[in-house]
Amino acid sequence: MGHLSTECGWCGRYSNMTPHGERSITGRTPSATPKDWYTIHQACLCDHCGGLNVAVGKVGGLRNETDDLSDALVQRWVPDAVQPVEYEHVPKAISSVASEAHGCRSAGHLRGAVALARSVVESTAKAKGITSGSLDKKIDQTFENGLIREHVKEAAHEVRFGGNEVAHGDLIAQPLSVEDATEILGLMDEILEEVFESPGRVAERKRKRLERKGAGQAPIPVAAPAPATPHSNTLRQPGRSRIDPSQT
């Protein structure tokens, strides 16, 4: 059996896939010839998590349809490998789009991934009150406001350039590659790290420290008021006058 490996559609790990059961060959027609290609489905188990994945490929043509199915002949895997990406301190409206961008990349929808990454950059600027001007101007203003460092500003512009290429159809001569899309999403994550994730972790650490400090302090006791002293009816002694307390 040929070597089969891919990103598991269940655990997201790149793992060896062990064939499980008999493969299924479909697509034959009465007029089929030995040179025709047929679709093959091979069930496989992920060596990491045991999840069931199905390799879809081609057999036949100049090859014998009983030949082993290998990575070179696999066209796609079912289910698509979608690696979940979570953000702890990014606003939900932005983190959901960023996670969707990673999902698109994992599923092979590269242009969609890059277009969403561009949207994330613009939404990040708007979340910080920078709402006017083009995305180019928004990124520069984000830097001028001290929200990102200079190299992160350049990262944001690279994401913008990638999104513009997708939006304006500049990919005809050189299609977008998996490596390009992966790098652009990595830059998108650096922007989210700079603006939301890192400040959020610092704020969380500070909050926990203050809570711990407050919990360790003993409450300051409040002194009870002194009891009132009743006035005594002292008898007048010779040579001394009685003092009226209300006049002291």
PDB file of C-alpha atoms in Angstrom:
ATOM      1  CA  MET A   1       0.000   0.000   0.000  1.00  0.00           C
ATOM      2  CA  GLY A   2       1.346   3.436  -0.922  1.00  0.00           C
ATOM      3  CA  HIS A   3       2.149   5.968   1.764  1.00  0.00           C
ATOM      4  CA  LEU A   4      -0.791   8.137   2.809  1.00  0.00           C
ATOM      5  CA  SER A   5      -0.583  11.140   5.120  1.00  0.00           C
ATOM      6  CA  THR A   6      -2.428  14.413   5.579  1.00  0.00           C
ATOM      7  CA  GLU A   7      -3.821  16.832   8.151  1.00  0.00           C
ATOM      8  CA  CYS A   8      -6.519  14.896   9.972  1.00  0.00           C
ATOM      9  CA  GLY A   9      -9.982  16.348   9.557  1.00  0.00           C
ATOM     10  CA  TRP A  10     -10.741  15.577  13.203  1.00  0.00           C
ATOM     11  CA  CYS A  11      -7.676  16.366  15.309  1.00  0.00           C
ATOM     12  CA  GLY A  12      -5.913  18.718  12.874  1.00  0.00           C
ATOM     13  CA  ARG A  13      -2.576  16.903  13.233  1.00  0.00           C
ATOM     14  CA  TYR A  14      -0.474  16.054  10.199  1.00  0.00           C
ATOM     15  CA  SER A  15      -0.436  12.296  10.578  1.00  0.00           C
ATOM     16  CA  ASN A  16       0.059   9.013   8.811  1.00  0.00           C
ATOM     17  CA  MET A  17      -3.198   7.526   7.548  1.00  0.00           C
ATOM     18  CA  THR A  18      -3.604   3.750   7.817  1.00  0.00           C
ATOM     19  CA  PRO A  19      -5.989   2.235   5.207  1.00  0.00           C
ATOM     20  CA  HIS A  20      -9.083   0.735   6.789  1.00  0.00           C
ATOM     21  CA  GLY A  21     -11.173  -1.792   4.870  1.00  0.00           C
ATOM     22  CA  GLU A  22     -11.561  -2.220   1.125  1.00  0.00           C
ATOM     23  CA  ARG A  23     -11.365   0.698  -1.252  1.00  0.00           C
ATOM     24  CA  SER A  24     -14.234   1.634  -3.549  1.00  0.00           C
ATOM     25  CA  ILE A  25     -13.782   2.396  -7.234  1.00  0.00           C
ATOM     26  CA  THR A  26     -16.546   4.320  -9.006  1.00  0.00           C
ATOM     27  CA  GLY A  27     -17.088   6.066 -12.308  1.00  0.00           C
ATOM     28  CA  ARG A  28     -16.988   3.086 -14.646  1.00  0.00           C
ATOM     29  CA  THR A  29     -19.196   3.292 -17.745  1.00  0.00           C
ATOM     30  CA  PRO A  30     -20.066   0.676 -20.347  1.00  0.00           C
ATOM     31  CA  SER A  31     -17.789   2.468 -22.832  1.00  0.00           C
ATOM     32  CA  ALA A  32     -14.849   2.639 -20.429  1.00  0.00           C
ATOM     33  CA  THR A  33     -11.482   1.597 -21.747  1.00  0.00           C
ATOM     34  CA  PRO A  34      -8.349   0.523 -19.843  1.00  0.00           C
ATOM     35  CA  LYS A  35      -6.968   4.003 -20.392  1.00  0.00           C
ATOM     36  CA  ASP A  36      -9.842   5.674 -18.530  1.00  0.00           C
ATOM     37  CA  TRP A  37      -9.391   7.013 -15.013  1.00  0.00           C
ATOM     38  CA  TYR A  38     -11.699   5.998 -12.208  1.00  0.00           C
ATOM     39  CA  THR A  39     -12.457   7.656  -8.904  1.00  0.00           C
ATOM     40  CA  ILE A  40     -11.291   5.782  -5.832  1.00  0.00           C
ATOM     41  CA  HIS A  41     -12.362   6.181  -2.200  1.00  0.00           C
ATOM     42  CA  GLN A  42     -10.142   4.712   0.493  1.00  0.00           C
ATOM     43  CA  ALA A  43     -11.132   4.866   4.162  1.00  0.00           C
ATOM     44  CA  CYS A  44      -8.187   5.529   6.495  1.00  0.00           C
ATOM     45  CA  LEU A  45      -7.662   5.872  10.225  1.00  0.00           C
ATOM     46  CA  CYS A  46      -5.575   8.692  11.635  1.00  0.00           C
ATOM     47  CA  ASP A  47      -2.620   7.233  13.537  1.00  0.00           C
ATOM     48  CA  HIS A  48      -2.870  10.073  16.060  1.00  0.00           C
ATOM     49  CA  CYS A  49      -6.542  10.174  17.039  1.00  0.00           C
ATOM     50  CA  GLY A  50      -8.097   7.204  15.215  1.00  0.00           C
ATOM     51  CA  GLY A  51     -10.523   9.436  13.310  1.00  0.00           C
ATOM     52  CA  LEU A  52     -11.897   8.126  10.021  1.00  0.00           C
ATOM     53  CA  ASN A  53     -10.760  10.064   6.938  1.00  0.00           C
ATOM     54  CA  VAL A  54     -11.480   9.208   3.312  1.00  0.00           C
ATOM     55  CA  ALA A  55      -8.929   9.677   0.551  1.00  0.00           C
ATOM     56  CA  VAL A  56     -10.422  10.540  -2.834  1.00  0.00           C
ATOM     57  CA  GLY A  57      -8.149   9.959  -5.807  1.00  0.00           C
ATOM     58  CA  LYS A  58      -7.794   8.547  -9.270  1.00  0.00           C
ATOM     59  CA  VAL A  59      -6.754   5.151 -10.589  1.00  0.00           C
ATOM     60  CA  GLY A  60      -6.619   3.638 -14.051  1.00  0.00           C
ATOM     61  CA  GLY A  61      -5.336   5.391 -17.131  1.00  0.00           C
ATOM     62  CA  LEU A  62      -1.883   4.145 -17.908  1.00  0.00           C
ATOM     63  CA  ARG A  63      -1.749   2.573 -14.445  1.00  0.00           C
ATOM     64  CA  ASN A  64      -3.349  -0.615 -13.281  1.00  0.00           C
ATOM     65  CA  GLU A  65      -6.437   0.112 -11.232  1.00  0.00           C
ATOM     66  CA  THR A  66      -5.197  -2.360  -8.641  1.00  0.00           C
ATOM     67  CA  ASP A  67      -2.082  -0.265  -8.002  1.00  0.00           C
ATOM     68  CA  ASP A  68      -1.709   1.212  -4.559  1.00  0.00           C
ATOM     69  CA  LEU A  69      -3.221   4.607  -3.836  1.00  0.00           C
ATOM     70  CA  SER A  70      -0.488   6.977  -2.704  1.00  0.00           C
ATOM     71  CA  ASP A  71      -0.228  10.651  -1.779  1.00  0.00           C
ATOM     72  CA  ALA A  72       0.613  11.474  -5.392  1.00  0.00           C
ATOM     73  CA  LEU A  73      -2.777  10.185  -6.580  1.00  0.00           C
ATOM     74  CA  VAL A  74      -4.946  11.628  -3.800  1.00  0.00           C
ATOM     75  CA  GLN A  75      -6.917  14.663  -4.969  1.00  0.00           C
ATOM     76  CA  ARG A  76      -8.554  15.538  -1.664  1.00  0.00           C
ATOM     77  CA  TRP A  77      -9.461  14.233   1.763  1.00  0.00           C
ATOM     78  CA  VAL A  78     -12.854  14.100   3.461  1.00  0.00           C
ATOM     79  CA  PRO A  79     -13.526  15.728   5.857  1.00  0.00           C
ATOM     80  CA  ASP A  80     -11.472  18.815   5.147  1.00  0.00           C
ATOM     81  CA  ALA A  81      -8.791  19.434   7.724  1.00  0.00           C
ATOM     82  CA  VAL A  82      -9.809  22.563   9.585  1.00  0.00           C
ATOM     83  CA  GLN A  83      -7.478  23.545  12.389  1.00  0.00           C
ATOM     84  CA  PRO A  84      -9.357  25.615  14.977  1.00  0.00           C
ATOM     85  CA  VAL A  85      -7.687  28.888  15.897  1.00  0.00           C
ATOM     86  CA  GLU A  86      -8.921  30.624  19.025  1.00  0.00           C
ATOM     87  CA  TYR A  87      -8.233  34.101  20.357  1.00  0.00           C
ATOM     88  CA  GLU A  88      -8.666  34.899  24.028  1.00  0.00           C
ATOM     89  CA  HIS A  89      -8.694  38.691  24.065  1.00  0.00           C
ATOM     90  CA  VAL A  90      -9.772  39.634  20.521  1.00  0.00           C
ATOM     91  CA  PRO A  91     -13.349  40.991  20.230  1.00  0.00           C
ATOM     92  CA  LYS A  92     -15.729  38.278  19.070  1.00  0.00           C
ATOM     93  CA  ALA A  93     -16.754  40.114  15.912  1.00  0.00           C
ATOM     94  CA  ILE A  94     -13.110  40.166  14.796  1.00  0.00           C
ATOM     95  CA  SER A  95     -11.919  36.817  16.157  1.00  0.00           C
ATOM     96  CA  SER A  96     -14.710  34.944  14.353  1.00  0.00           C
ATOM     97  CA  VAL A  97     -13.564  36.363  11.015  1.00  0.00           C
ATOM     98  CA  ALA A  98      -9.914  35.592  11.782  1.00  0.00           C
ATOM     99  CA  SER A  99     -10.814  32.004  12.699  1.00  0.00           C
ATOM    100  CA  GLU A 100     -12.820  31.699   9.497  1.00  0.00           C
ATOM    101  CA  ALA A 101      -9.780  32.876   7.529  1.00  0.00           C
ATOM    102  CA  HIS A 102      -7.718  30.039   9.006  1.00  0.00           C
ATOM    103  CA  GLY A 103     -10.525  27.619   8.203  1.00  0.00           C
ATOM    104  CA  CYS A 104     -10.523  28.743   4.581  1.00  0.00           C
ATOM    105  CA  ARG A 105      -6.791  28.196   4.334  1.00  0.00           C
ATOM    106  CA  SER A 106      -7.040  24.704   5.820  1.00  0.00           C
ATOM    107  CA  ALA A 107      -9.781  23.847   3.333  1.00  0.00           C
ATOM    108  CA  GLY A 108      -7.753  25.175   0.395  1.00  0.00           C
ATOM    109  CA  HIS A 109      -9.813  28.326  -0.167  1.00  0.00           C
ATOM    110  CA  LEU A 110      -6.754  30.551  -0.297  1.00  0.00           C
ATOM    111  CA  ARG A 111      -8.210  33.680  -1.864  1.00  0.00           C
ATOM    112  CA  GLY A 112     -11.066  33.692   0.609  1.00  0.00           C
ATOM    113  CA  ALA A 113      -8.580  33.356   3.467  1.00  0.00           C
ATOM    114  CA  VAL A 114      -6.546  36.355   2.326  1.00  0.00           C
ATOM    115  CA  ALA A 115      -9.617  38.487   1.668  1.00  0.00           C
ATOM    116  CA  LEU A 116     -10.847  37.789   5.196  1.00  0.00           C
ATOM    117  CA  ALA A 117      -7.416  38.612   6.619  1.00  0.00           C
ATOM    118  CA  ARG A 118      -7.605  42.046   5.007  1.00  0.00           C
ATOM    119  CA  SER A 119     -11.042  42.531   6.552  1.00  0.00           C
ATOM    120  CA  VAL A 120      -9.620  41.638   9.972  1.00  0.00           C
ATOM    121  CA  VAL A 121      -6.947  44.341   9.660  1.00  0.00           C
ATOM    122  CA  GLU A 122      -9.507  46.991   8.799  1.00  0.00           C
ATOM    123  CA  SER A 123     -11.898  45.871  11.540  1.00  0.00           C
ATOM    124  CA  THR A 124      -9.050  46.062  14.056  1.00  0.00           C
ATOM    125  CA  ALA A 125      -8.399  49.700  13.181  1.00  0.00           C
ATOM    126  CA  LYS A 126     -12.104  50.522  13.434  1.00  0.00           C
ATOM    127  CA  ALA A 127     -12.331  48.815  16.820  1.00  0.00           C
ATOM    128  CA  LYS A 128      -9.723  51.291  18.053  1.00  0.00           C
ATOM    129  CA  GLY A 129     -11.693  54.288  16.828  1.00  0.00           C
ATOM    130  CA  ILE A 130      -9.918  54.750  13.486  1.00  0.00           C
ATOM    131  CA  THR A 131     -12.870  54.835  11.103  1.00  0.00           C
ATOM    132  CA  SER A 132     -12.077  57.361   8.385  1.00  0.00           C
ATOM    133  CA  GLY A 133      -9.900  57.102   5.300  1.00  0.00           C
ATOM    134  CA  SER A 134      -8.693  54.187   3.220  1.00  0.00           C
ATOM    135  CA  LEU A 135      -7.191  51.082   4.805  1.00  0.00           C
ATOM    136  CA  ASP A 136      -3.759  52.427   3.906  1.00  0.00           C
ATOM    137  CA  LYS A 137      -4.445  55.538   6.013  1.00  0.00           C
ATOM    138  CA  LYS A 138      -6.075  53.532   8.803  1.00  0.00           C
ATOM    139  CA  ILE A 139      -2.969  51.378   9.200  1.00  0.00           C
ATOM    140  CA  ASP A 140      -0.677  54.406   9.349  1.00  0.00           C
ATOM    141  CA  GLN A 141      -2.968  56.077  11.885  1.00  0.00           C
ATOM    142  CA  THR A 142      -2.938  52.935  14.020  1.00  0.00           C
ATOM    143  CA  PHE A 143       0.848  53.217  14.127  1.00  0.00           C
ATOM    144  CA  GLU A 144       0.792  56.960  14.845  1.00  0.00           C
ATOM    145  CA  ASN A 145      -1.613  56.350  17.733  1.00  0.00           C
ATOM    146  CA  GLY A 146       0.959  54.055  19.318  1.00  0.00           C
ATOM    147  CA  LEU A 147      -1.171  50.913  18.983  1.00  0.00           C
ATOM    148  CA  ILE A 148       1.353  48.974  16.888  1.00  0.00           C
ATOM    149  CA  ARG A 149       5.098  49.059  16.345  1.00  0.00           C
ATOM    150  CA  GLU A 150       6.638  49.917  13.000  1.00  0.00           C
ATOM    151  CA  HIS A 151       7.329  46.345  11.894  1.00  0.00           C
ATOM    152  CA  VAL A 152       3.735  45.393  12.716  1.00  0.00           C
ATOM    153  CA  LYS A 153       2.571  48.359  10.644  1.00  0.00           C
ATOM    154  CA  GLU A 154       4.516  46.901   7.719  1.00  0.00           C
ATOM    155  CA  ALA A 155       2.914  43.511   8.394  1.00  0.00           C
ATOM    156  CA  ALA A 156      -0.516  45.126   8.202  1.00  0.00           C
ATOM    157  CA  HIS A 157       0.354  46.681   4.861  1.00  0.00           C
ATOM    158  CA  GLU A 158       1.487  43.286   3.531  1.00  0.00           C
ATOM    159  CA  VAL A 159      -1.886  41.830   4.481  1.00  0.00           C
ATOM    160  CA  ARG A 160      -3.510  44.790   2.728  1.00  0.00           C
ATOM    161  CA  PHE A 161      -1.452  44.198  -0.428  1.00  0.00           C
ATOM    162  CA  GLY A 162      -2.441  40.517  -0.442  1.00  0.00           C
ATOM    163  CA  GLY A 163      -6.114  41.356  -0.032  1.00  0.00           C
ATOM    164  CA  ASN A 164      -5.909  43.942  -2.799  1.00  0.00           C
ATOM    165  CA  GLU A 165      -4.440  41.398  -5.195  1.00  0.00           C
ATOM    166  CA  VAL A 166      -7.362  39.092  -4.514  1.00  0.00           C
ATOM    167  CA  ALA A 167      -9.960  41.855  -4.789  1.00  0.00           C
ATOM    168  CA  HIS A 168      -8.588  43.368  -8.002  1.00  0.00           C
ATOM    169  CA  GLY A 169      -7.812  40.143  -9.852  1.00  0.00           C
ATOM    170  CA  ASP A 170      -4.028  40.525  -9.886  1.00  0.00           C
ATOM    171  CA  LEU A 171      -3.427  36.789  -9.468  1.00  0.00           C
ATOM    172  CA  ILE A 172      -3.871  35.707 -13.064  1.00  0.00           C
ATOM    173  CA  ALA A 173      -0.192  35.659 -13.907  1.00  0.00           C
ATOM    174  CA  GLN A 174       0.879  34.035 -10.631  1.00  0.00           C
ATOM    175  CA  PRO A 175      -1.802  32.216  -8.607  1.00  0.00           C
ATOM    176  CA  LEU A 176      -1.808  32.513  -4.836  1.00  0.00           C
ATOM    177  CA  SER A 177       0.080  29.640  -3.221  1.00  0.00           C
ATOM    178  CA  VAL A 178      -0.549  27.874   0.070  1.00  0.00           C
ATOM    179  CA  GLU A 179       2.710  29.328   1.372  1.00  0.00           C
ATOM    180  CA  ASP A 180       1.607  32.862   0.458  1.00  0.00           C
ATOM    181  CA  ALA A 181      -1.745  32.487   2.184  1.00  0.00           C
ATOM    182  CA  THR A 182      -0.155  30.928   5.272  1.00  0.00           C
ATOM    183  CA  GLU A 183       2.348  33.766   5.587  1.00  0.00           C
ATOM    184  CA  ILE A 184      -0.354  36.422   5.196  1.00  0.00           C
ATOM    185  CA  LEU A 185      -2.481  34.823   7.913  1.00  0.00           C
ATOM    186  CA  GLY A 186       0.595  34.688  10.132  1.00  0.00           C
ATOM    187  CA  LEU A 187       1.009  38.439   9.704  1.00  0.00           C
ATOM    188  CA  MET A 188      -2.671  38.927  10.478  1.00  0.00           C
ATOM    189  CA  ASP A 189      -2.162  37.050  13.733  1.00  0.00           C
ATOM    190  CA  GLU A 190       0.802  39.269  14.610  1.00  0.00           C
ATOM    191  CA  ILE A 191      -1.455  42.311  14.300  1.00  0.00           C
ATOM    192  CA  LEU A 192      -4.078  40.755  16.572  1.00  0.00           C
ATOM    193  CA  GLU A 193      -1.347  39.825  19.026  1.00  0.00           C
ATOM    194  CA  GLU A 194      -0.045  43.389  19.119  1.00  0.00           C
ATOM    195  CA  VAL A 195      -3.379  45.170  19.429  1.00  0.00           C
ATOM    196  CA  PHE A 196      -5.473  42.763  21.520  1.00  0.00           C
ATOM    197  CA  GLU A 197      -3.811  39.584  22.758  1.00  0.00           C
ATOM    198  CA  SER A 198      -0.662  40.934  24.423  1.00  0.00           C
ATOM    199  CA  PRO A 199      -2.371  43.917  26.131  1.00  0.00           C
ATOM    200  CA  GLY A 200      -5.169  41.590  27.205  1.00  0.00           C
ATOM    201  CA  ARG A 201      -2.779  39.155  28.871  1.00  0.00           C
ATOM    202  CA  VAL A 202      -1.033  41.993  30.696  1.00  0.00           C
ATOM    203  CA  ALA A 203      -4.357  43.383  31.940  1.00  0.00           C
ATOM    204  CA  GLU A 204      -5.438  39.917  33.070  1.00  0.00           C
ATOM    205  CA  ARG A 205      -2.178  39.401  34.963  1.00  0.00           C
ATOM    206  CA  LYS A 206      -2.551  42.787  36.666  1.00  0.00           C
ATOM    207  CA  ARG A 207      -6.144  42.073  37.634  1.00  0.00           C
ATOM    208  CA  LYS A 208      -5.194  38.760  39.243  1.00  0.00           C
ATOM    209  CA  ARG A 209      -2.327  40.380  41.158  1.00  0.00           C
ATOM    210  CA  LEU A 210      -4.567  43.094  42.553  1.00  0.00           C
ATOM    211  CA  GLU A 211      -7.235  40.577  43.502  1.00  0.00           C
ATOM    212  CA  ARG A 212      -4.656  38.451  45.297  1.00  0.00           C
ATOM    213  CA  LYS A 213      -3.244  41.496  47.071  1.00  0.00           C
ATOM    214  CA  GLY A 214      -6.689  42.599  48.168  1.00  0.00           C
ATOM    215  CA  ALA A 215      -7.571  39.121  49.432  1.00  0.00           C
ATOM    216  CA  GLY A 216      -4.382  38.982  51.534  1.00  0.00           C
ATOM    217  CA  GLN A 217      -5.054  42.173  53.452  1.00  0.00           C
ATOM    218  CA  ALA A 218      -6.807  41.790  56.832  1.00  0.00           C
ATOM    219  CA  PRO A 219      -9.775  44.096  57.281  1.00  0.00           C
ATOM    220  CA  ILE A 220      -9.037  47.153  59.401  1.00  0.00           C
ATOM    221  CA  PRO A 221     -10.934  46.855  62.721  1.00  0.00           C
ATOM    222  CA  VAL A 222     -13.381  49.625  63.457  1.00  0.00           C
ATOM    223  CA  ALA A 223     -13.230  50.864  67.057  1.00  0.00           C
ATOM    224  CA  ALA A 224     -16.505  50.702  68.903  1.00  0.00           C
ATOM    225  CA  PRO A 225     -17.753  54.049  70.244  1.00  0.00           C
ATOM    226  CA  ALA A 226     -17.048  54.648  73.921  1.00  0.00           C
ATOM    227  CA  PRO A 227     -20.091  54.168  76.146  1.00  0.00           C
ATOM    228  CA  ALA A 228     -21.716  57.333  77.375  1.00  0.00           C
ATOM    229  CA  THR A 229     -20.909  58.251  81.015  1.00  0.00           C
ATOM    230  CA  PRO A 230     -24.043  59.105  82.943  1.00  0.00           C
ATOM    231  CA  HIS A 231     -23.986  62.364  84.838  1.00  0.00           C
ATOM    232  CA  SER A 232     -23.970  61.888  88.597  1.00  0.00           C
ATOM    233  CA  ASN A 233     -26.143  63.931  90.983  1.00  0.00           C
ATOM    234  CA  THR A 234     -23.250  64.948  93.219  1.00  0.00           C
ATOM    235  CA  LEU A 235     -24.373  66.759  96.378  1.00  0.00           C
ATOM    236  CA  ARG A 236     -23.033  70.237  96.891  1.00  0.00           C
ATOM    237  CA  GLN A 237     -20.105  70.187  99.224  1.00  0.00           C
ATOM    238  CA  PRO A 238     -19.203  73.032 101.494  1.00  0.00           C
ATOM    239  CA  GLY A 239     -17.042  75.601  99.771  1.00  0.00           C
ATOM    240  CA  ARG A 240     -17.728  74.103  96.279  1.00  0.00           C
ATOM    241  CA  SER A 241     -20.480  74.829  93.856  1.00  0.00           C
ATOM    242  CA  ARG A 242     -22.216  72.157  91.806  1.00  0.00           C
ATOM    243  CA  ILE A 243     -21.071  72.165  88.155  1.00  0.00           C
ATOM    244  CA  ASP A 244     -23.755  72.000  85.537  1.00  0.00           C
ATOM    245  CA  PRO A 245     -22.376  69.598  82.840  1.00  0.00           C
ATOM    246  CA  SER A 246     -24.373  71.338  80.145  1.00  0.00           C
ATOM    247  CA  GLN A 247     -22.268  74.429  80.617  1.00  0.00           C
ATOM    248  CA  THR A 248     -18.833  72.774  80.295  1.00  0.00           C
TER     249      THR A 248
END
